[in-house]
């Protein structure tokens, strides 16, 4: 029983780390897109698109990262308690 619990916790930890990496890539793409949009689109579109892509979306991703950090620390504590 202990092996299965530890294995499932390790799988959950892998999924959490992968999610954190994907969110980080999403933030980088969002900021890059916002900067490109500022230079390429008309002024009216860029006024709305730039703040959304460069500030609001990364802020939401940052909140998700805080949740993933809390989840990761919980998983690490549970894995260490099984050893």
PDB file of C-alpha atoms in Angstrom:
ATOM      1  CA  UNK A   1       0.000   0.000   0.000  1.00  0.00           C
ATOM      2  CA  UNK A   2       2.844   2.374   0.824  1.00  0.00           C
ATOM      3  CA  UNK A   3       4.444   1.908  -2.599  1.00  0.00           C
ATOM      4  CA  UNK A   4       1.238   2.748  -4.427  1.00  0.00           C
ATOM      5  CA  UNK A   5       0.690   5.890  -2.363  1.00  0.00           C
ATOM      6  CA  UNK A   6       4.271   7.011  -2.870  1.00  0.00           C
ATOM      7  CA  UNK A   7       4.085   6.258  -6.581  1.00  0.00           C
ATOM      8  CA  UNK A   8       0.841   8.201  -6.984  1.00  0.00           C
ATOM      9  CA  UNK A   9       2.323  11.130  -5.036  1.00  0.00           C
ATOM     10  CA  UNK A  10       5.393  11.129  -7.267  1.00  0.00           C
ATOM     11  CA  UNK A  11       3.187  11.088 -10.366  1.00  0.00           C
ATOM     12  CA  UNK A  12       1.179  14.007  -8.983  1.00  0.00           C
ATOM     13  CA  UNK A  13       4.433  15.869  -8.282  1.00  0.00           C
ATOM     14  CA  UNK A  14       5.588  15.310 -11.878  1.00  0.00           C
ATOM     15  CA  UNK A  15       2.292  16.653 -13.163  1.00  0.00           C
ATOM     16  CA  UNK A  16       2.556  19.703 -10.922  1.00  0.00           C
ATOM     17  CA  UNK A  17       6.083  20.491 -12.076  1.00  0.00           C
ATOM     18  CA  UNK A  18       5.040  20.063 -15.711  1.00  0.00           C
ATOM     19  CA  UNK A  19       2.080  22.392 -15.155  1.00  0.00           C
ATOM     20  CA  UNK A  20       4.375  24.998 -13.609  1.00  0.00           C
ATOM     21  CA  UNK A  21       6.689  24.802 -16.624  1.00  0.00           C
ATOM     22  CA  UNK A  22       3.803  25.151 -19.078  1.00  0.00           C
ATOM     23  CA  UNK A  23       2.481  28.172 -17.174  1.00  0.00           C
ATOM     24  CA  UNK A  24       5.943  29.759 -17.269  1.00  0.00           C
ATOM     25  CA  UNK A  25       6.108  29.266 -21.039  1.00  0.00           C
ATOM     26  CA  UNK A  26       2.610  30.773 -21.324  1.00  0.00           C
ATOM     27  CA  UNK A  27       3.719  33.874 -19.426  1.00  0.00           C
ATOM     28  CA  UNK A  28       6.741  34.335 -21.686  1.00  0.00           C
ATOM     29  CA  UNK A  29       4.614  33.940 -24.825  1.00  0.00           C
ATOM     30  CA  UNK A  30       2.014  36.365 -23.469  1.00  0.00           C
ATOM     31  CA  UNK A  31       4.581  39.071 -22.715  1.00  0.00           C
ATOM     32  CA  UNK A  32       6.241  38.578 -26.103  1.00  0.00           C
ATOM     33  CA  UNK A  33       2.880  38.755 -27.891  1.00  0.00           C
ATOM     34  CA  UNK A  34       2.002  41.945 -26.005  1.00  0.00           C
ATOM     35  CA  UNK A  35       5.229  43.614 -27.053  1.00  0.00           C
ATOM     36  CA  UNK A  36       4.812  42.523 -30.669  1.00  0.00           C
ATOM     37  CA  UNK A  37       1.176  43.671 -30.660  1.00  0.00           C
ATOM     38  CA  UNK A  38       2.211  47.086 -29.408  1.00  0.00           C
ATOM     39  CA  UNK A  39       4.456  47.552 -32.432  1.00  0.00           C
ATOM     40  CA  UNK A  40       2.345  45.902 -35.145  1.00  0.00           C
ATOM     41  CA  UNK A  41      -1.295  46.781 -34.560  1.00  0.00           C
ATOM     42  CA  UNK A  42      -3.099  50.072 -34.776  1.00  0.00           C
ATOM     43  CA  UNK A  43      -3.022  52.358 -31.798  1.00  0.00           C
ATOM     44  CA  UNK A  44      -6.610  51.588 -30.751  1.00  0.00           C
ATOM     45  CA  UNK A  45      -6.028  47.838 -30.613  1.00  0.00           C
ATOM     46  CA  UNK A  46      -2.606  48.106 -29.018  1.00  0.00           C
ATOM     47  CA  UNK A  47      -3.957  50.287 -26.205  1.00  0.00           C
ATOM     48  CA  UNK A  48      -6.165  47.406 -25.038  1.00  0.00           C
ATOM     49  CA  UNK A  49      -4.111  44.424 -26.133  1.00  0.00           C
ATOM     50  CA  UNK A  50      -0.759  45.451 -24.638  1.00  0.00           C
ATOM     51  CA  UNK A  51      -1.893  45.805 -20.986  1.00  0.00           C
ATOM     52  CA  UNK A  52      -3.970  42.647 -21.158  1.00  0.00           C
ATOM     53  CA  UNK A  53      -1.183  40.535 -22.656  1.00  0.00           C
ATOM     54  CA  UNK A  54       1.684  42.011 -20.660  1.00  0.00           C
ATOM     55  CA  UNK A  55       0.113  42.627 -17.257  1.00  0.00           C
ATOM     56  CA  UNK A  56      -3.237  40.927 -16.673  1.00  0.00           C
ATOM     57  CA  UNK A  57      -2.494  37.492 -18.154  1.00  0.00           C
ATOM     58  CA  UNK A  58       0.912  37.157 -16.412  1.00  0.00           C
ATOM     59  CA  UNK A  59      -0.720  38.213 -13.124  1.00  0.00           C
ATOM     60  CA  UNK A  60      -3.303  35.435 -13.440  1.00  0.00           C
ATOM     61  CA  UNK A  61      -0.526  32.980 -14.286  1.00  0.00           C
ATOM     62  CA  UNK A  62       1.415  34.218 -11.245  1.00  0.00           C
ATOM     63  CA  UNK A  63      -1.563  33.407  -9.017  1.00  0.00           C
ATOM     64  CA  UNK A  64      -1.644  29.905 -10.522  1.00  0.00           C
ATOM     65  CA  UNK A  65       2.083  29.553  -9.821  1.00  0.00           C
ATOM     66  CA  UNK A  66       1.552  30.400  -6.135  1.00  0.00           C
ATOM     67  CA  UNK A  67      -1.080  27.676  -5.964  1.00  0.00           C
ATOM     68  CA  UNK A  68       1.275  25.201  -7.657  1.00  0.00           C
ATOM     69  CA  UNK A  69       4.108  26.083  -5.249  1.00  0.00           C
ATOM     70  CA  UNK A  70       1.833  25.401  -2.274  1.00  0.00           C
ATOM     71  CA  UNK A  71       0.714  22.137  -3.849  1.00  0.00           C
ATOM     72  CA  UNK A  72       4.313  21.109  -4.593  1.00  0.00           C
ATOM     73  CA  UNK A  73       5.448  21.784  -1.036  1.00  0.00           C
ATOM     74  CA  UNK A  74       2.542  19.695   0.288  1.00  0.00           C
ATOM     75  CA  UNK A  75       3.460  16.821  -2.034  1.00  0.00           C
ATOM     76  CA  UNK A  76       7.130  16.953  -1.054  1.00  0.00           C
ATOM     77  CA  UNK A  77       6.210  16.843   2.646  1.00  0.00           C
ATOM     78  CA  UNK A  78       3.934  13.851   2.070  1.00  0.00           C
ATOM     79  CA  UNK A  79       6.589  12.006   0.054  1.00  0.00           C
ATOM     80  CA  UNK A  80       9.208  12.684   2.744  1.00  0.00           C
ATOM     81  CA  UNK A  81       6.871  11.438   5.471  1.00  0.00           C
ATOM     82  CA  UNK A  82       6.493   8.110   3.627  1.00  0.00           C
ATOM     83  CA  UNK A  83      10.242   7.477   3.590  1.00  0.00           C
TER      84      UNK A  83
END
